[in-house]
Tab-separated table of C-alpha atoms in Angstrom:
chain	number	residue	atom	x	y	z
N	1	MET	CA	-14.284	-15.500	16.774
N	2	THR	CA	-11.574	-13.319	18.680
N	3	THR	CA	-10.731	-12.103	14.991
N	4	THR	CA	-14.514	-11.377	14.231
N	5	TRP	CA	-14.836	-9.664	17.632
N	6	THR	CA	-12.018	-6.953	17.171
N	7	ALA	CA	-13.137	-6.313	13.895
N	8	VAL	CA	-16.446	-5.874	14.816
N	9	ARG	CA	-15.000	-3.679	17.438
N	10	VAL	CA	-13.641	-1.470	14.679
N	11	LEU	CA	-16.189	-1.040	12.752
N	12	ARG	CA	-18.620	0.132	14.802
N	13	ASP	CA	-16.194	3.015	15.484
N	14	GLY	CA	-17.865	5.089	12.888
N	15	ASP	CA	-14.598	7.551	12.218
N	16	ALA	CA	-13.042	3.936	11.365
N	17	ARG	CA	-15.944	2.550	9.487
N	18	ARG	CA	-15.614	6.089	7.421
N	19	CYS	CA	-12.036	5.491	6.486
N	20	LEU	CA	-12.458	2.288	5.175
N	21	ALA	CA	-15.642	3.165	2.958
N	22	ALA	CA	-13.469	6.264	1.704
N	23	VAL	CA	-10.564	3.475	1.070
N	24	VAL	CA	-13.025	0.955	-0.584
N	25	VAL	CA	-14.490	3.415	-3.217
N	26	SER	CA	-11.254	5.499	-3.903
N	27	GLY	CA	-9.302	1.995	-4.018
N	28	PHE	CA	-12.142	1.020	-7.073
N	29	GLY	CA	-11.579	3.753	-8.429
N	30	THR	CA	-7.263	3.861	-8.632
N	31	SER	CA	-7.669	0.217	-9.877
N	32	ALA	CA	-9.739	0.821	-12.337
N	33	LEU	CA	-8.098	3.649	-13.463
N	34	TRP	CA	-4.850	1.929	-12.930
N	35	LEU	CA	-5.454	-0.228	-15.857
N	36	ALA	CA	-7.350	1.323	-18.311
N	37	SER	CA	-5.209	4.377	-18.622
N	38	GLY	CA	-2.456	1.098	-19.591
N	39	VAL	CA	-5.412	0.077	-22.377
N	40	TRP	CA	-6.058	4.206	-23.603
N	41	VAL	CA	-2.482	4.985	-23.951
N	42	LYS	CA	-1.383	1.460	-25.480
N	43	ASP	CA	-4.960	2.189	-28.334
N	44	LEU	CA	-3.223	5.626	-28.568
N	45	THR	CA	0.569	5.055	-29.323
N	46	GLY	CA	0.471	1.468	-30.433
N	47	SER	CA	3.443	1.193	-28.008
N	48	ASN	CA	3.724	-1.246	-25.154
N	49	ALA	CA	6.829	0.590	-23.779
N	50	LEU	CA	4.135	3.763	-23.098
N	51	ALA	CA	1.564	1.544	-22.251
N	52	ALA	CA	4.048	0.380	-19.044
N	53	LEU	CA	4.792	3.560	-18.284
N	54	THR	CA	1.528	4.428	-16.842
N	55	LEU	CA	2.113	2.670	-14.306
N	56	LEU	CA	5.611	3.708	-13.592
N	57	VAL	CA	4.489	7.531	-13.517
N	58	MET	CA	2.043	7.009	-10.422
N	59	TRP	CA	5.090	4.962	-8.328
N	60	THR	CA	6.978	7.720	-9.060
N	61	PRO	CA	5.737	10.267	-6.628
N	62	VAL	CA	6.807	7.285	-3.727
N	63	LEU	CA	10.278	8.446	-4.048
N	64	PHE	CA	9.239	11.943	-2.689
N	65	GLY	CA	7.215	10.177	0.610
N	66	PRO	CA	8.963	12.222	3.023
N	67	PRO	CA	8.819	15.999	1.872
N	68	LEU	CA	5.087	14.585	0.820
N	69	GLY	CA	4.241	13.209	4.432
N	70	THR	CA	5.400	16.657	6.231
N	71	LEU	CA	2.896	18.403	4.518
N	72	ALA	CA	0.186	15.784	6.784
N	73	ASP	CA	1.792	16.871	10.081
N	74	ARG	CA	2.401	20.552	8.728
N	75	VAL	CA	-1.428	21.039	8.482
N	76	ARG	CA	-4.826	18.892	10.843
N	77	ARG	CA	-5.247	16.133	8.832
N	78	LYS	CA	-9.318	15.636	8.166
N	79	PRO	CA	-9.584	19.052	6.120
N	80	LEU	CA	-5.741	17.477	4.056
N	81	LEU	CA	-7.976	14.492	2.935
N	82	ILE	CA	-10.599	16.453	1.771
N	83	ALA	CA	-8.752	18.588	-0.179
N	84	THR	CA	-6.854	16.194	-1.497
N	85	ASN	CA	-9.885	14.103	-2.753
N	86	LEU	CA	-11.458	17.446	-4.101
N	87	LEU	CA	-7.977	18.002	-6.472
N	88	LEU	CA	-8.205	15.102	-7.623
N	89	ALA	CA	-11.679	14.989	-8.401
N	90	ALA	CA	-11.060	18.448	-10.374
N	91	VAL	CA	-7.964	17.068	-12.208
N	92	LEU	CA	-9.199	14.151	-13.635
N	93	PRO	CA	-11.947	15.294	-15.700
N	94	THR	CA	-8.648	17.287	-17.532
N	95	LEU	CA	-7.954	13.566	-18.944
N	96	LEU	CA	-11.045	14.253	-21.337
N	97	THR	CA	-9.548	16.204	-23.329
N	98	VAL	CA	-7.294	13.171	-24.412
N	99	ASP	CA	-7.910	11.767	-28.212
N	100	SER	CA	-4.904	11.321	-29.907
N	101	ALA	CA	-0.979	10.237	-28.704
N	102	GLY	CA	0.365	13.761	-28.557
N	103	ASP	CA	-1.451	14.044	-25.408
N	104	VAL	CA	-0.086	11.099	-23.578
N	105	TRP	CA	2.052	13.945	-21.734
N	106	LEU	CA	-1.489	15.029	-20.395
N	107	VAL	CA	-1.758	11.682	-19.228
N	108	CYS	CA	1.121	10.920	-17.588
N	109	ALA	CA	0.807	14.723	-15.835
N	110	VAL	CA	-2.343	14.130	-13.999
N	111	LEU	CA	-1.256	10.623	-13.040
N	112	PHE	CA	1.589	11.736	-11.157
N	113	VAL	CA	-0.196	14.372	-9.745
N	114	TYR	CA	-2.603	10.949	-8.897
N	115	GLY	CA	0.407	9.219	-7.172
N	116	ALA	CA	1.701	12.502	-5.353
N	117	ALA	CA	-1.988	13.158	-4.126
N	118	GLY	CA	-2.160	9.241	-3.018
N	119	VAL	CA	1.381	9.347	-0.630
N	120	VAL	CA	-0.051	12.664	1.404
N	121	GLN	CA	-3.385	10.299	1.630
N	122	ASP	CA	-1.432	7.791	3.122
N	123	ALA	CA	-0.212	9.794	5.486
N	124	ALA	CA	-2.332	11.381	6.767
N	125	GLU	CA	-4.945	8.778	6.996
N	126	ALA	CA	-2.161	6.809	8.957
N	127	ALA	CA	-1.949	9.760	11.890
N	128	LEU	CA	-5.418	10.446	12.062
N	129	VAL	CA	-6.493	6.613	12.367
N	130	ALA	CA	-4.003	6.479	14.943
N	131	ALA	CA	-5.034	9.457	16.982
N	132	ARG	CA	-8.761	8.123	17.061
N	133	LEU	CA	-8.371	3.718	17.409
N	134	ASP	CA	-7.271	2.502	20.642
N	135	PRO	CA	-3.449	1.283	19.628
N	136	ALA	CA	-4.490	-2.785	20.154
N	137	LEU	CA	-6.637	-1.849	17.604
N	138	LEU	CA	-4.780	-0.534	15.150
N	139	GLY	CA	-3.305	-3.621	13.845
N	140	ASP	CA	-7.116	-5.057	13.235
N	141	PHE	CA	-7.700	-1.817	11.255
N	142	ASN	CA	-4.648	-1.997	8.792
N	143	GLY	CA	-6.173	-5.364	8.598
N	144	LEU	CA	-9.405	-4.476	7.001
N	145	ARG	CA	-8.117	-2.110	5.291
N	146	MET	CA	-5.590	-4.395	3.688
N	147	THR	CA	-8.691	-6.363	2.366
N	148	ALA	CA	-10.841	-3.622	1.303
N	149	GLY	CA	-7.763	-2.303	-1.060
N	150	GLU	CA	-7.073	-6.009	-2.015
N	151	GLY	CA	-10.520	-6.927	-3.105
N	152	MET	CA	-10.664	-3.658	-4.964
N	153	LYS	CA	-7.487	-5.033	-6.567
N	154	LEU	CA	-9.809	-7.951	-7.864
N	155	LEU	CA	-12.605	-6.456	-8.477
N	156	ALA	CA	-11.663	-2.501	-10.023
N	157	PRO	CA	-9.942	-3.536	-12.499
N	158	LEU	CA	-12.276	-5.737	-14.452
N	159	ALA	CA	-14.827	-3.109	-13.961
N	160	GLY	CA	-12.898	-0.469	-15.525
N	161	ALA	CA	-11.752	-2.719	-18.462
N	162	GLY	CA	-15.403	-3.555	-19.257
N	163	VAL	CA	-16.499	0.363	-18.939
N	164	TYR	CA	-13.376	1.378	-20.988
N	165	ALA	CA	-14.436	-1.732	-23.390
N	166	ALA	CA	-17.870	-0.371	-23.490
N	167	TYR	CA	-17.716	3.267	-23.197
N	168	GLY	CA	-14.325	4.194	-23.529
N	169	GLY	CA	-11.369	6.177	-21.359
N	170	ALA	CA	-13.586	8.988	-20.661
N	171	ALA	CA	-16.374	6.929	-18.787
N	172	VAL	CA	-13.410	5.416	-17.155
N	173	VAL	CA	-12.414	9.418	-16.122
N	174	LEU	CA	-16.098	10.262	-14.913
N	175	LEU	CA	-15.888	6.742	-12.518
N	176	ASP	CA	-12.922	8.095	-10.895
N	177	ALA	CA	-13.626	11.189	-10.001
N	178	GLY	CA	-17.238	10.231	-8.893
N	179	THR	CA	-15.415	8.003	-6.594
N	180	PHE	CA	-13.221	10.472	-4.597
N	181	VAL	CA	-16.146	12.952	-4.621
N	182	LEU	CA	-18.023	10.257	-2.560
N	183	ALA	CA	-14.700	10.011	-0.619
N	184	THR	CA	-14.797	13.363	0.201
N	185	ALA	CA	-18.336	13.326	1.408
N	186	LEU	CA	-17.173	9.879	3.897
N	187	TYR	CA	-14.235	12.410	5.423
N	188	ALA	CA	-15.827	15.218	5.800
N	189	GLY	CA	-18.492	13.061	8.171
N	190	LEU	CA	-15.293	11.895	10.868
N	191	ARG	CA	-15.601	13.674	13.883
N	192	VAL	CA	-11.875	13.496	15.053
N	193	PRO	CA	-10.982	16.540	16.895
N	194	GLU	CA	-7.806	18.096	15.482
N	195	ARG	CA	-5.880	21.425	17.074
N	196	ARG	CA	-3.874	22.666	14.468
N	197	PRO	CA	-0.103	22.930	14.230
N	198	GLY	CA	1.914	25.342	15.957
N	199	THR	CA	4.200	27.733	14.007
N	200	PRO	CA	7.107	25.392	13.062
N	201	ALA	CA	10.605	25.732	14.710
N	202	SER	CA	12.663	25.156	11.564
N	203	GLY	CA	12.310	24.559	7.802
N	204	TRP	CA	11.251	22.356	5.248
N	205	TRP	CA	13.725	19.618	4.986
N	206	ALA	CA	14.993	19.861	8.371
N	207	ARG	CA	10.680	19.161	9.424
N	208	THR	CA	11.603	15.832	7.003
N	209	ALA	CA	14.566	14.765	8.136
N	210	GLU	CA	13.264	14.417	12.026
N	211	GLY	CA	10.562	11.405	9.980
N	212	ALA	CA	13.919	9.919	8.894
N	213	ARG	CA	15.728	10.016	12.700
N	214	ARG	CA	12.707	8.525	13.755
N	215	LEU	CA	12.863	5.356	11.794
N	216	TRP	CA	16.677	5.211	11.900
N	217	GLY	CA	17.205	5.807	15.591
N	218	HIS	CA	14.311	3.353	16.620
N	219	ALA	CA	15.803	-0.007	17.471
N	220	ARG	CA	12.699	-1.558	16.517
N	221	LEU	CA	11.474	0.432	14.027
N	222	ARG	CA	14.259	0.086	11.460
N	223	PRO	CA	14.520	-3.523	11.102
N	224	LEU	CA	10.975	-3.874	10.902
N	225	VAL	CA	10.703	-0.873	8.209
N	226	LEU	CA	14.220	-2.333	6.210
N	227	ALA	CA	12.425	-5.815	6.160
N	228	ALA	CA	9.462	-4.981	5.003
N	229	GLY	CA	11.830	-3.301	2.311
N	230	THR	CA	13.458	-6.552	1.810
N	231	THR	CA	10.058	-8.793	1.633
N	232	MET	CA	8.994	-6.195	-1.264
N	233	LEU	CA	12.417	-5.964	-3.064
N	234	CYS	CA	11.762	-9.777	-3.130
N	235	ALA	CA	7.768	-9.573	-4.657
N	236	GLY	CA	8.948	-7.223	-7.501
N	237	VAL	CA	11.181	-9.384	-8.649
N	238	ASN	CA	8.758	-12.504	-8.278
N	239	GLY	CA	6.014	-10.272	-9.949
N	240	ALA	CA	8.396	-10.087	-13.234
N	241	LEU	CA	8.536	-13.415	-13.361
N	242	VAL	CA	4.687	-14.518	-13.405
N	243	TYR	CA	4.751	-14.695	-17.396
N	244	ALA	CA	7.650	-16.729	-17.075
N	245	VAL	CA	5.982	-19.103	-14.668
N	246	VAL	CA	2.730	-19.161	-16.739
N	247	ASP	CA	5.154	-20.735	-19.770
N	248	GLY	CA	6.641	-22.854	-17.566
N	249	LEU	CA	2.745	-24.145	-16.880
N	250	GLY	CA	2.075	-24.361	-20.445
N	251	ARG	CA	-0.542	-21.699	-19.456
N	252	PRO	CA	-1.525	-18.170	-21.702
N	253	PRO	CA	-0.333	-15.402	-21.109
N	254	ALA	CA	-3.670	-14.881	-19.072
N	255	TYR	CA	-3.216	-17.058	-16.841
N	256	ALA	CA	-1.277	-14.396	-15.122
N	257	GLY	CA	-4.598	-12.596	-14.073
N	258	VAL	CA	-6.181	-16.219	-12.233
N	259	LEU	CA	-2.512	-15.892	-10.106
N	260	ALA	CA	-2.962	-12.521	-9.210
N	261	ALA	CA	-6.542	-13.417	-8.082
N	262	VAL	CA	-5.697	-15.773	-6.401
N	263	GLN	CA	-2.978	-13.939	-4.526
N	264	GLY	CA	-5.721	-11.268	-3.561
N	265	ALA	CA	-7.693	-13.725	-2.884
N	266	GLY	CA	-4.599	-14.715	-0.106
N	267	SER	CA	-3.970	-11.357	1.128
N	268	VAL	CA	-7.873	-10.643	1.989
N	269	VAL	CA	-7.707	-13.647	4.206
N	270	ALA	CA	-4.382	-12.731	5.622
N	271	GLY	CA	-5.624	-8.764	6.126
N	272	LEU	CA	-9.008	-10.224	8.313
N	273	ALA	CA	-6.530	-12.468	10.673
N	274	SER	CA	-4.095	-9.833	10.826
N	275	GLY	CA	-5.488	-8.342	14.396
N	276	ALA	CA	-5.106	-11.636	15.879
N	277	GLY	CA	-2.146	-12.393	15.218
N	278	LEU	CA	-0.567	-9.041	16.186
N	279	ARG	CA	-1.595	-9.818	19.197
N	280	ARG	CA	-0.462	-13.146	19.539
N	281	LEU	CA	3.089	-13.274	17.750
N	282	GLY	CA	3.662	-9.431	18.782
N	283	GLU	CA	5.197	-7.359	15.717
N	284	ARG	CA	8.534	-9.062	15.023
N	285	GLY	CA	7.504	-12.710	15.300
N	286	PHE	CA	4.212	-11.613	12.820
N	287	ALA	CA	6.435	-10.566	10.052
N	288	VAL	CA	8.887	-13.538	10.869
N	289	CYS	CA	5.831	-15.431	10.424
N	290	GLY	CA	5.185	-13.160	6.813
N	291	MET	CA	8.470	-13.287	5.466
N	292	ALA	CA	9.007	-17.337	6.219
N	293	VAL	CA	5.764	-17.780	4.764
N	294	THR	CA	6.392	-15.775	1.414
N	295	GLY	CA	10.198	-16.996	1.023
N	296	VAL	CA	8.555	-20.533	0.512
N	297	ALA	CA	6.013	-19.857	-1.377
N	298	VAL	CA	7.927	-17.783	-3.933
N	299	ALA	CA	10.082	-21.015	-4.090
N	300	LEU	CA	7.204	-23.050	-4.795
N	301	ARG	CA	6.418	-21.549	-7.913
N	302	ALA	CA	9.415	-22.670	-9.488
N	303	VAL	CA	7.713	-26.323	-9.711
N	304	PRO	CA	5.782	-26.703	-12.865
N	305	SER	CA	2.598	-27.938	-11.399
N	306	ASP	CA	-1.093	-25.938	-11.629
N	307	ALA	CA	-1.671	-26.855	-8.178
N	308	VAL	CA	1.520	-26.690	-6.558
N	309	VAL	CA	1.932	-22.650	-8.323
N	310	LEU	CA	-1.831	-21.548	-7.375
N	311	LEU	CA	-1.115	-22.758	-3.452
N	312	GLY	CA	2.486	-20.445	-3.460
N	313	SER	CA	0.335	-17.974	-5.539
N	314	ALA	CA	-2.121	-17.701	-3.030
N	315	ALA	CA	0.857	-18.307	0.186
N	316	VAL	CA	2.572	-15.145	-1.157
N	317	GLY	CA	-0.561	-13.119	-1.249
N	318	ALA	CA	-0.804	-14.453	2.461
N	319	GLY	CA	2.727	-13.894	3.323
N	320	LEU	CA	3.264	-9.994	1.851
N	321	PRO	CA	0.838	-8.549	4.286
N	322	CYS	CA	2.066	-10.058	7.382
N	323	VAL	CA	4.829	-8.115	7.120
N	324	LEU	CA	3.506	-4.830	6.033
N	325	ILE	CA	1.168	-4.705	8.625
N	326	ALA	CA	3.337	-5.497	11.037
N	327	ALA	CA	6.024	-3.076	10.183
N	328	PHE	CA	3.375	-0.108	9.845
N	329	THR	CA	1.061	-0.641	12.606
N	330	ALA	CA	4.505	-1.261	14.563
N	331	VAL	CA	5.177	2.980	12.804
N	332	GLN	CA	1.620	4.035	14.174
N	333	ARG	CA	1.913	3.126	17.745
N	334	SER	CA	5.580	4.094	18.208
N	335	THR	CA	5.583	7.488	16.948
N	336	PRO	CA	4.797	10.715	18.430
N	337	HIS	CA	1.472	11.788	16.852
N	338	ALA	CA	3.579	15.490	15.747
N	339	LEU	CA	5.659	13.445	13.473
N	340	LEU	CA	3.598	10.337	12.330
N	341	GLY	CA	2.945	11.969	9.263
N	342	ARG	CA	6.081	12.314	7.842
N	343	THR	CA	7.665	9.466	9.637
N	344	ALA	CA	4.528	6.956	7.703
N	345	ALA	CA	6.048	8.463	5.020
N	346	THR	CA	9.041	7.333	4.806
N	347	ALA	CA	8.324	4.260	5.857
N	348	SER	CA	6.521	3.663	2.783
N	349	THR	CA	9.148	5.478	1.075
N	350	LEU	CA	11.884	2.674	2.216
N	351	VAL	CA	9.059	-0.580	1.905
N	352	PHE	CA	7.847	0.367	-1.745
N	353	VAL	CA	10.444	1.631	-3.885
N	354	PRO	CA	12.563	-1.965	-3.507
N	355	ASN	CA	9.453	-3.582	-4.686
N	356	VAL	CA	9.686	-0.506	-8.211
N	357	LEU	CA	13.957	-2.010	-7.603
N	358	GLY	CA	12.399	-5.420	-8.160
N	359	LEU	CA	10.649	-5.614	-10.677
N	360	ALA	CA	13.169	-3.584	-12.749
N	361	VAL	CA	15.902	-6.550	-11.864
N	362	GLY	CA	13.266	-9.463	-12.230
N	363	ALA	CA	12.501	-7.924	-15.620
N	364	ALA	CA	16.605	-7.971	-16.404
N	365	LEU	CA	17.210	-11.539	-14.992
N	366	VAL	CA	13.949	-13.238	-16.483
N	367	GLY	CA	15.153	-13.700	-20.272
N	368	PRO	CA	18.480	-14.461	-19.776
N	369	LEU	CA	18.148	-17.293	-16.619
N	370	PRO	CA	16.061	-19.617	-16.100
N	371	HIS	CA	13.325	-18.745	-14.062
N	372	GLY	CA	12.906	-21.988	-11.663
N	373	PRO	CA	16.654	-21.591	-10.616
N	374	LEU	CA	15.825	-18.008	-9.712
N	375	LEU	CA	12.964	-18.210	-7.925
N	376	VAL	CA	14.509	-20.756	-5.298
N	377	ALA	CA	17.457	-18.492	-4.743
N	378	LEU	CA	14.713	-15.772	-4.702
N	379	GLY	CA	12.708	-17.631	-1.709
N	380	ALA	CA	15.799	-18.443	-0.197
N	381	ALA	CA	16.853	-15.434	0.001
N	382	GLN	CA	13.973	-14.104	1.467
N	383	LEU	CA	14.034	-16.875	4.029
N	384	VAL	CA	17.649	-15.776	5.084
N	385	SER	CA	16.525	-12.376	5.389
N	386	VAL	CA	14.621	-12.800	8.539
N	387	VAL	CA	18.562	-12.557	9.809
N	388	GLN	CA	17.738	-8.543	10.176
N	389	LEU	CA	15.059	-9.021	13.016
N	390	PRO	CA	16.889	-8.863	16.314
N	391	PRO	CA	15.524	-11.373	18.845
N	392	ARG	CA	12.887	-9.683	21.111
N	393	ALA	CA	13.433	-9.438	24.677
N	394	SER	CA	9.672	-10.965	25.377
N	395	ARG	CA	6.384	-10.126	24.228
N	396	THR	CA	5.400	-8.366	27.079
N	397	ALA	CA	7.933	-5.597	26.196
N	398	GLU	CA	7.278	-5.235	23.072
N	399	ARG	CA	3.278	-4.419	23.449
N	400	SER	CA	3.748	-2.644	26.231
N	401	SER	CA	6.555	-0.122	24.275
N	402	SER	CA	4.146	-0.673	21.034
N	403	ASP	CA	0.858	0.484	23.204
N	404	ALA	CA	2.780	3.348	24.604
N	405	SER	CA	2.985	5.900	21.808
N	406	PRO	CA	3.637	9.154	22.906
N	407	ALA	CA	0.513	11.990	21.968
């Protein structure tokens, strides 16, 4: 009942509702294009490696999160969100000229711009929402945002694959461009009053470093962000082992889609419950629960049983968002508004780059080593990593620190 009530409070806020709607529509287009672009490149070149490269190219801008996030602190956030959505709507149609293997470079270039704009948008939205919402409701908003994003990951790839199969890559491109036009309209309707930032007293790189110093020098934020990064490293290795898990069950490769759907369903449930969980357990306690659930769940995937592996997949989906939501909500609550764009983007880099590294490590290990012992060891490492989070002094003190975010 509490979870439902606070979610309703968030959804009653027009700006929060518009931001969530923008996440839904743009997330639908992004997820559809992500799958279709790989299939498109595979059809054009016949190369699995080049098809996989499309995902890597889209992720690469996360490495440049700190300087990209600085842009979100240099200008007003609402116009920035509008501009980046219009940019993507304008750039995507250039892919309509792609019709041969020689045009793959253009696909990669557009996907790189796509990824960079996404980093800027995430930083700007984090700052905008933190300025608009009651700090006590940020966990609920972030949970609803996670639920919306995961829901789109469940539905959009199927829709994108269907549109691609029926009408080709050009149709998916136009669909995605249309979602950014709609997101632009939603952001244009925001009623957040913003003042233009003053002239900075230092250079771009000095301002970028301020976000990193804020994270590293904050006794509560640093361990939470590092714990989220460790969890995403574990998630990356776990994700790379999925086809070995499917083989161990004696199932065809397509069964990986079933596991992904079950994991997504677990994330949806966790997102809906996150606001209440954060209020009851505090940010550290909620993150610890998520890390523990993830560790046990990863180990369960070593058991050659459909029921156990499905349970483990659902639990991985439920555990991961707890850690991420705890870390990013803490960053929003405890960072001065003027620093929030670059600090949130730096946190995203520290959290999501390990996921890419984990995918690479898992891909290197899955061939020479059996996946069962690897998953058990990975789950144990995740459980041990809880020691990164120091004991809290008190839940009341943590809440007071969280809710005292400087303006």
